[in-house]
Short mmCIF file of N, CA, C and O in Angstrom, two decimals:
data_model
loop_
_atom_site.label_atom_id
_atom_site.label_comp_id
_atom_site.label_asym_id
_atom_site.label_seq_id
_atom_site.Cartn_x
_atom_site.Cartn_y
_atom_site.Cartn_z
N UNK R 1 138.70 4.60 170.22
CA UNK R 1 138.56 5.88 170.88
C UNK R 1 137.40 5.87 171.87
O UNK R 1 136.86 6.94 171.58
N UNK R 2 136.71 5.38 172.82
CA UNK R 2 136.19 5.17 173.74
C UNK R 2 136.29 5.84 174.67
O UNK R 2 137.39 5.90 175.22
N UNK R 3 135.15 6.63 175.22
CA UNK R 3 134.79 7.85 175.82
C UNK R 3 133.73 7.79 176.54
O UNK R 3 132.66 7.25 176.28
N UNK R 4 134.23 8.63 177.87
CA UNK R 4 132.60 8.37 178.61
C UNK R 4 132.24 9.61 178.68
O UNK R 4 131.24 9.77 177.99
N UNK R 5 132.80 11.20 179.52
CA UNK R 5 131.99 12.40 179.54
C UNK R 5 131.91 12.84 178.48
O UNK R 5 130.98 13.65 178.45
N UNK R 6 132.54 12.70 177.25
CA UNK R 6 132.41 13.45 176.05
C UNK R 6 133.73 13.34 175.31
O UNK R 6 134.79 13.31 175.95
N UNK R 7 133.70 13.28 173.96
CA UNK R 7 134.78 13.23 173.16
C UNK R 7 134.66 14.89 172.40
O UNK R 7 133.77 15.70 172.64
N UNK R 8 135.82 15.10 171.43
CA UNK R 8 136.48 15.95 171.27
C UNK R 8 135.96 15.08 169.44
O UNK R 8 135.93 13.93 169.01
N UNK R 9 135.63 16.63 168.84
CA UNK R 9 135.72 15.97 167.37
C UNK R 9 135.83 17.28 166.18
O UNK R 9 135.12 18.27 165.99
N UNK R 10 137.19 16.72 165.43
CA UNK R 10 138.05 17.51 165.68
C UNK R 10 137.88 17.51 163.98
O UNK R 10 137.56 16.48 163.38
N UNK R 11 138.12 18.81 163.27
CA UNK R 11 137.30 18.62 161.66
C UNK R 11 138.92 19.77 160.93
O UNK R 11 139.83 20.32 161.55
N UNK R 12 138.65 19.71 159.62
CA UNK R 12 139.62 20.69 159.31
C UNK R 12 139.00 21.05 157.86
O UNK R 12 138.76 20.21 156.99
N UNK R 13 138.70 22.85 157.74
CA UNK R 13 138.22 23.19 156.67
C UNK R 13 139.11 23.51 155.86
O UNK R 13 140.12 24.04 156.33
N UNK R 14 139.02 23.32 154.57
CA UNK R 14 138.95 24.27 153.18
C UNK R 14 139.15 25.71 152.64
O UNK R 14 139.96 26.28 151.90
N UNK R 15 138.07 26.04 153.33
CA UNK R 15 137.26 27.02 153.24
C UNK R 15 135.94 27.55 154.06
O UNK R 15 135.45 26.62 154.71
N UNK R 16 135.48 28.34 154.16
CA UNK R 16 134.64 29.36 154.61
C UNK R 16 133.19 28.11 154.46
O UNK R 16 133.09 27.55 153.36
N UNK R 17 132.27 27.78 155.43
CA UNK R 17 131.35 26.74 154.93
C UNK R 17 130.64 26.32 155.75
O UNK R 17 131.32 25.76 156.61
N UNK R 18 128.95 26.27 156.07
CA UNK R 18 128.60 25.55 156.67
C UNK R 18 128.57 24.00 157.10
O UNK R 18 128.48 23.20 156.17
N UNK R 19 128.64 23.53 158.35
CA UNK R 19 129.38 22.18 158.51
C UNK R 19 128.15 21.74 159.57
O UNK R 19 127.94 22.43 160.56
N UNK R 20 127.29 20.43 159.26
CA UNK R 20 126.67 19.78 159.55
C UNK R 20 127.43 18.64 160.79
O UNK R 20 128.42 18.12 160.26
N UNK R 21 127.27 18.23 161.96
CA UNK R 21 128.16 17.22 162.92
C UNK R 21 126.90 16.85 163.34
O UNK R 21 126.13 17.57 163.98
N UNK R 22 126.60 15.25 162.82
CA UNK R 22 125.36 14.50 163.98
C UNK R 22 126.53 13.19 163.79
O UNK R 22 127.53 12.87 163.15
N UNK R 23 125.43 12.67 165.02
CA UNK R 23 125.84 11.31 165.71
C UNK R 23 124.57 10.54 165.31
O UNK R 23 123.43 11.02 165.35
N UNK R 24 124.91 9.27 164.90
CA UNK R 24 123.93 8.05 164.53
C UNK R 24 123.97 6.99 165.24
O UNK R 24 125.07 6.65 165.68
N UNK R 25 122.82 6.22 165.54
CA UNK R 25 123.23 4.72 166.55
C UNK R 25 123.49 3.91 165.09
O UNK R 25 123.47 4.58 164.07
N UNK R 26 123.69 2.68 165.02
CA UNK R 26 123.78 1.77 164.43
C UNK R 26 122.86 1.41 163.51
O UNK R 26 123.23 0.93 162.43
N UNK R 27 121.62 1.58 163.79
CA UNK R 27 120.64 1.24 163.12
C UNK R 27 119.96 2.68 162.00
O UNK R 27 119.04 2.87 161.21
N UNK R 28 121.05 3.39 162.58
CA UNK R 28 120.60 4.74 161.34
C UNK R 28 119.95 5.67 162.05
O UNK R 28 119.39 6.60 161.46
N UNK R 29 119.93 5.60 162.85
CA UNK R 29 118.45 6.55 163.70
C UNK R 29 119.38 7.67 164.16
O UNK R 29 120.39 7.24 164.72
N UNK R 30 119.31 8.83 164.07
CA UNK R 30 120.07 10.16 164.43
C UNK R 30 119.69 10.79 165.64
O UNK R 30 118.70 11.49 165.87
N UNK R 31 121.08 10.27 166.71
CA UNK R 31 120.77 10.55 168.05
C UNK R 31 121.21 12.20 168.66
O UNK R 31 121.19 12.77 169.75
N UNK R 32 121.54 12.48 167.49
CA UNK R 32 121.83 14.02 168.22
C UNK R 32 122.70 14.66 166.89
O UNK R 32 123.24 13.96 166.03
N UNK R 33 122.71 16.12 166.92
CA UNK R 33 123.05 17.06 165.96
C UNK R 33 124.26 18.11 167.06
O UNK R 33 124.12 19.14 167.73
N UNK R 34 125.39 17.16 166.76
CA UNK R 34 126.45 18.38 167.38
C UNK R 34 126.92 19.73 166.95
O UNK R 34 127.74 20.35 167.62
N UNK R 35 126.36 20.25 165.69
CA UNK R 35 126.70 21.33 165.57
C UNK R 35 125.92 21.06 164.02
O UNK R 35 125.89 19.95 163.51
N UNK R 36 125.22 22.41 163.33
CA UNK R 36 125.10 23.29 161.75
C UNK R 36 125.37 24.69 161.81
O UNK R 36 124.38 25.41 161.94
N UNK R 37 126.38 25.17 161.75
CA UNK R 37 126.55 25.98 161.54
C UNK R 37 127.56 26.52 160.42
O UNK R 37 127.93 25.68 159.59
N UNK R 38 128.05 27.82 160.29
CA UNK R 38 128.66 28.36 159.47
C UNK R 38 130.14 28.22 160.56
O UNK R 38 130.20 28.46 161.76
N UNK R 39 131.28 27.73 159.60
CA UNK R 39 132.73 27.93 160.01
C UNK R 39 133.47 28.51 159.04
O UNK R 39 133.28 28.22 157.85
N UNK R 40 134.65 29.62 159.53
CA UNK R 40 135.44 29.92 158.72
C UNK R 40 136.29 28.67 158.61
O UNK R 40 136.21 27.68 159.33
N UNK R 41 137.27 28.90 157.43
CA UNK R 41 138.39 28.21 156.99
C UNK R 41 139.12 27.75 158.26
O UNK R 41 139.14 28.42 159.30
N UNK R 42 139.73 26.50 158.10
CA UNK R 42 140.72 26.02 159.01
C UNK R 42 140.26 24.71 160.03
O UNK R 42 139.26 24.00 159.87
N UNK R 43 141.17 24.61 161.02
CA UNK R 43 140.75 23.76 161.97
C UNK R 43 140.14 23.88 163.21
O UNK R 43 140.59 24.71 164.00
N UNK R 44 139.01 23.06 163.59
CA UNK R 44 138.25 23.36 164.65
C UNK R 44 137.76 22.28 165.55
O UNK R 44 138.24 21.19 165.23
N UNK R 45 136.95 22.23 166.57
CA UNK R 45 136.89 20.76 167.36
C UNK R 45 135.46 20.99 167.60
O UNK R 45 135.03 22.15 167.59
N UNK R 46 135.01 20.42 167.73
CA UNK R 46 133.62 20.41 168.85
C UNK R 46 133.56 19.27 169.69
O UNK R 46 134.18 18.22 169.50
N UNK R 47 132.68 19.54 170.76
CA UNK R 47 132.48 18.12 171.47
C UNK R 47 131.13 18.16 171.80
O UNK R 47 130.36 19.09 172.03
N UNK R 48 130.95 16.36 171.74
CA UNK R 48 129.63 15.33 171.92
C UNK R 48 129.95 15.12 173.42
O UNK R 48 131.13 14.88 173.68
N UNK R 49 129.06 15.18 174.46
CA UNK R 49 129.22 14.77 175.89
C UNK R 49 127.73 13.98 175.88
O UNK R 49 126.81 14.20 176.66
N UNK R 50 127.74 12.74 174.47
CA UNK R 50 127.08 11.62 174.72
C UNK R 50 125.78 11.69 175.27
O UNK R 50 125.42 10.96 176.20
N UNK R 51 125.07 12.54 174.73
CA UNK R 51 124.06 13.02 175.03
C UNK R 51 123.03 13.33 173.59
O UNK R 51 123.43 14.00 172.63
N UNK R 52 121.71 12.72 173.67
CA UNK R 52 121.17 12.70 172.79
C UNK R 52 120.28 14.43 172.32
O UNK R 52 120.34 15.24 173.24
N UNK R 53 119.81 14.74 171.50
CA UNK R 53 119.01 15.67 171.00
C UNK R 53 117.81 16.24 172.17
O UNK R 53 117.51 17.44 172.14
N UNK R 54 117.21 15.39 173.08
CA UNK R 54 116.68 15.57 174.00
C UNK R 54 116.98 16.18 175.25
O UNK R 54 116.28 16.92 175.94
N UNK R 55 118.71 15.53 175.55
CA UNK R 55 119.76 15.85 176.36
C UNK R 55 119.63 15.08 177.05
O UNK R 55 120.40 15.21 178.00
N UNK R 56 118.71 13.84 177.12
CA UNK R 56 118.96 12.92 177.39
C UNK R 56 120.82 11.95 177.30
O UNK R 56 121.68 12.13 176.44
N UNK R 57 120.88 11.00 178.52
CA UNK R 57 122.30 10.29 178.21
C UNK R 57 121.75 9.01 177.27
O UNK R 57 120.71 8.36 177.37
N UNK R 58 122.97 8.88 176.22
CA UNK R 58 122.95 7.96 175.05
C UNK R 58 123.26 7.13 175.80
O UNK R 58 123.54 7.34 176.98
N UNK R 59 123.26 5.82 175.15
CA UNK R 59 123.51 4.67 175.63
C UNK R 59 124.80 4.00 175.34
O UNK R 59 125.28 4.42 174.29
N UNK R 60 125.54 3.06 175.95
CA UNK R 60 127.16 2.72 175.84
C UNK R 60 126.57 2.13 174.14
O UNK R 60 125.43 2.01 173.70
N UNK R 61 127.68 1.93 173.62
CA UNK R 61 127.61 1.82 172.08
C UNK R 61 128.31 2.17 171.48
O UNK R 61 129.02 3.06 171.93
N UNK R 62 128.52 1.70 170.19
CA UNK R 62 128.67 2.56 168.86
C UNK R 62 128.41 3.10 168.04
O UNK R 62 127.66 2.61 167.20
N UNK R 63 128.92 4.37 167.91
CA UNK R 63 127.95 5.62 167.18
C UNK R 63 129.17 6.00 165.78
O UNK R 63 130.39 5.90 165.64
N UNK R 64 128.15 6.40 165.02
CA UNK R 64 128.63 6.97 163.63
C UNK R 64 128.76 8.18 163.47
O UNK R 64 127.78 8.58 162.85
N UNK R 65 129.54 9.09 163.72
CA UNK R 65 129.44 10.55 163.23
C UNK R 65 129.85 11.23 162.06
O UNK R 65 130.94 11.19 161.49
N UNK R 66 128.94 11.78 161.82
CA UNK R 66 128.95 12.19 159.83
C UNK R 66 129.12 13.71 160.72
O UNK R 66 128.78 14.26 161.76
N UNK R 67 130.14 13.98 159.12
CA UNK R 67 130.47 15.27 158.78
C UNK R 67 129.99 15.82 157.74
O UNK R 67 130.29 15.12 156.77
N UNK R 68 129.19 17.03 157.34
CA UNK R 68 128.94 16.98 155.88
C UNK R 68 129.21 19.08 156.31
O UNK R 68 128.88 19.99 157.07
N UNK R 69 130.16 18.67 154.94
CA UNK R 69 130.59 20.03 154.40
C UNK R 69 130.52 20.07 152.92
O UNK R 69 131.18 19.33 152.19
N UNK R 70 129.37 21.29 152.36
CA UNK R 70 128.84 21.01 150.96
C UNK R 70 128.51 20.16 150.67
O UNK R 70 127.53 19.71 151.27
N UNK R 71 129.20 19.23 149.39
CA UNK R 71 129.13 17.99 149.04
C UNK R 71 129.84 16.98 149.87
O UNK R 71 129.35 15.85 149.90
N UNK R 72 130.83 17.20 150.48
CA UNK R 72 131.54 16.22 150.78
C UNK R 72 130.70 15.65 152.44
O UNK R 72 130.00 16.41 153.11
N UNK R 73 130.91 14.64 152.68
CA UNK R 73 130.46 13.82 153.67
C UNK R 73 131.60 12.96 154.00
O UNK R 73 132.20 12.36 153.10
N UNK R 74 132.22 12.76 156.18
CA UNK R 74 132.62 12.27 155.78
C UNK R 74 132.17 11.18 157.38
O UNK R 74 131.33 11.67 158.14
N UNK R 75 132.56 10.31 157.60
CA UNK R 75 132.12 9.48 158.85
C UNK R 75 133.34 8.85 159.55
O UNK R 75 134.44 8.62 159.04
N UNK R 76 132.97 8.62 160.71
CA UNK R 76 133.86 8.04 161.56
C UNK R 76 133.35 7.38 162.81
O UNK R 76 132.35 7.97 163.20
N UNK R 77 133.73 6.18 163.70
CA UNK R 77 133.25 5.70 164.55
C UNK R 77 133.64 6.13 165.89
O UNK R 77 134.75 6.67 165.87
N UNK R 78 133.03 6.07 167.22
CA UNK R 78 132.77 6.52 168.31
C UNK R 78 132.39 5.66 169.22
O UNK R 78 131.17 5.53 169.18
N UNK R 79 133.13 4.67 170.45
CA UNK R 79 133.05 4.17 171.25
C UNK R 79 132.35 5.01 173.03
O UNK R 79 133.01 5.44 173.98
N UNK R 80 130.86 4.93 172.83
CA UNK R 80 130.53 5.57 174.05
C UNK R 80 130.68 4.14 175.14
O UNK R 80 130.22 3.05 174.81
N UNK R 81 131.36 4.35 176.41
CA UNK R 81 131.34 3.65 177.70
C UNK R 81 130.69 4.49 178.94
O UNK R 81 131.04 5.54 179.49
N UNK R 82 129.69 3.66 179.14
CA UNK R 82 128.49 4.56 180.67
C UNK R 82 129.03 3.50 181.77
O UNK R 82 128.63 3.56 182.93
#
C-alpha cells in the first residue's frame, strides 16, 4: 500500500469508544498521533498525509500504525514514497 500525499486509514467499531491512531518508524519511535478521540459505533477512516507530530514531512519508509481501542490493539504496515 504505498503512498505519497497521504493514505486513508480506515478502522471499524464495536461500539461507542475512544480510539487512539499513531504512526511509528521502525525503530519504535512515534512519529505522529493521527487521531484520540471519542468515536461512535461503526465504520470510519482517517487520514495520515505523512507528516510527522511537528508537521514536519516523514521520511520515505516504513511505518507501523497501531490502533488501540480499549484493550484491543491492533497494527498494520504503511509504505511512505517522497
Amino acid at each position: 500500500n504505498p503512498f505519497n500525499a497521504g493514505v486513508m486509514l480506515p478502522f471499524h467499531l464495536p461500539r461507542e469508544g475512544r480510539v487512539e491512531l499513531a504512526v511509528f518508524d521502525l525503530t519504535g519511535q512515534r512519529v505522529a498521533t493521527v487521531t484520540d478521540a471519542l468515536f461512535p459505533a461503526g465504520h470510519h477512516a482517517v487520514q495520515w498525509f505523512g507528516r510527522n507530530d511537528s508537521g514536519l514531512p516523514a521520511a520515505s519508509g516504513v511505518y507501523l500504525v497501531q490502533l488501540r481501542f480499549g484493550s484491543d490493539v491492533s497494527s498494520s504496515k504503511a509504505l511512505l514514497l517522497r
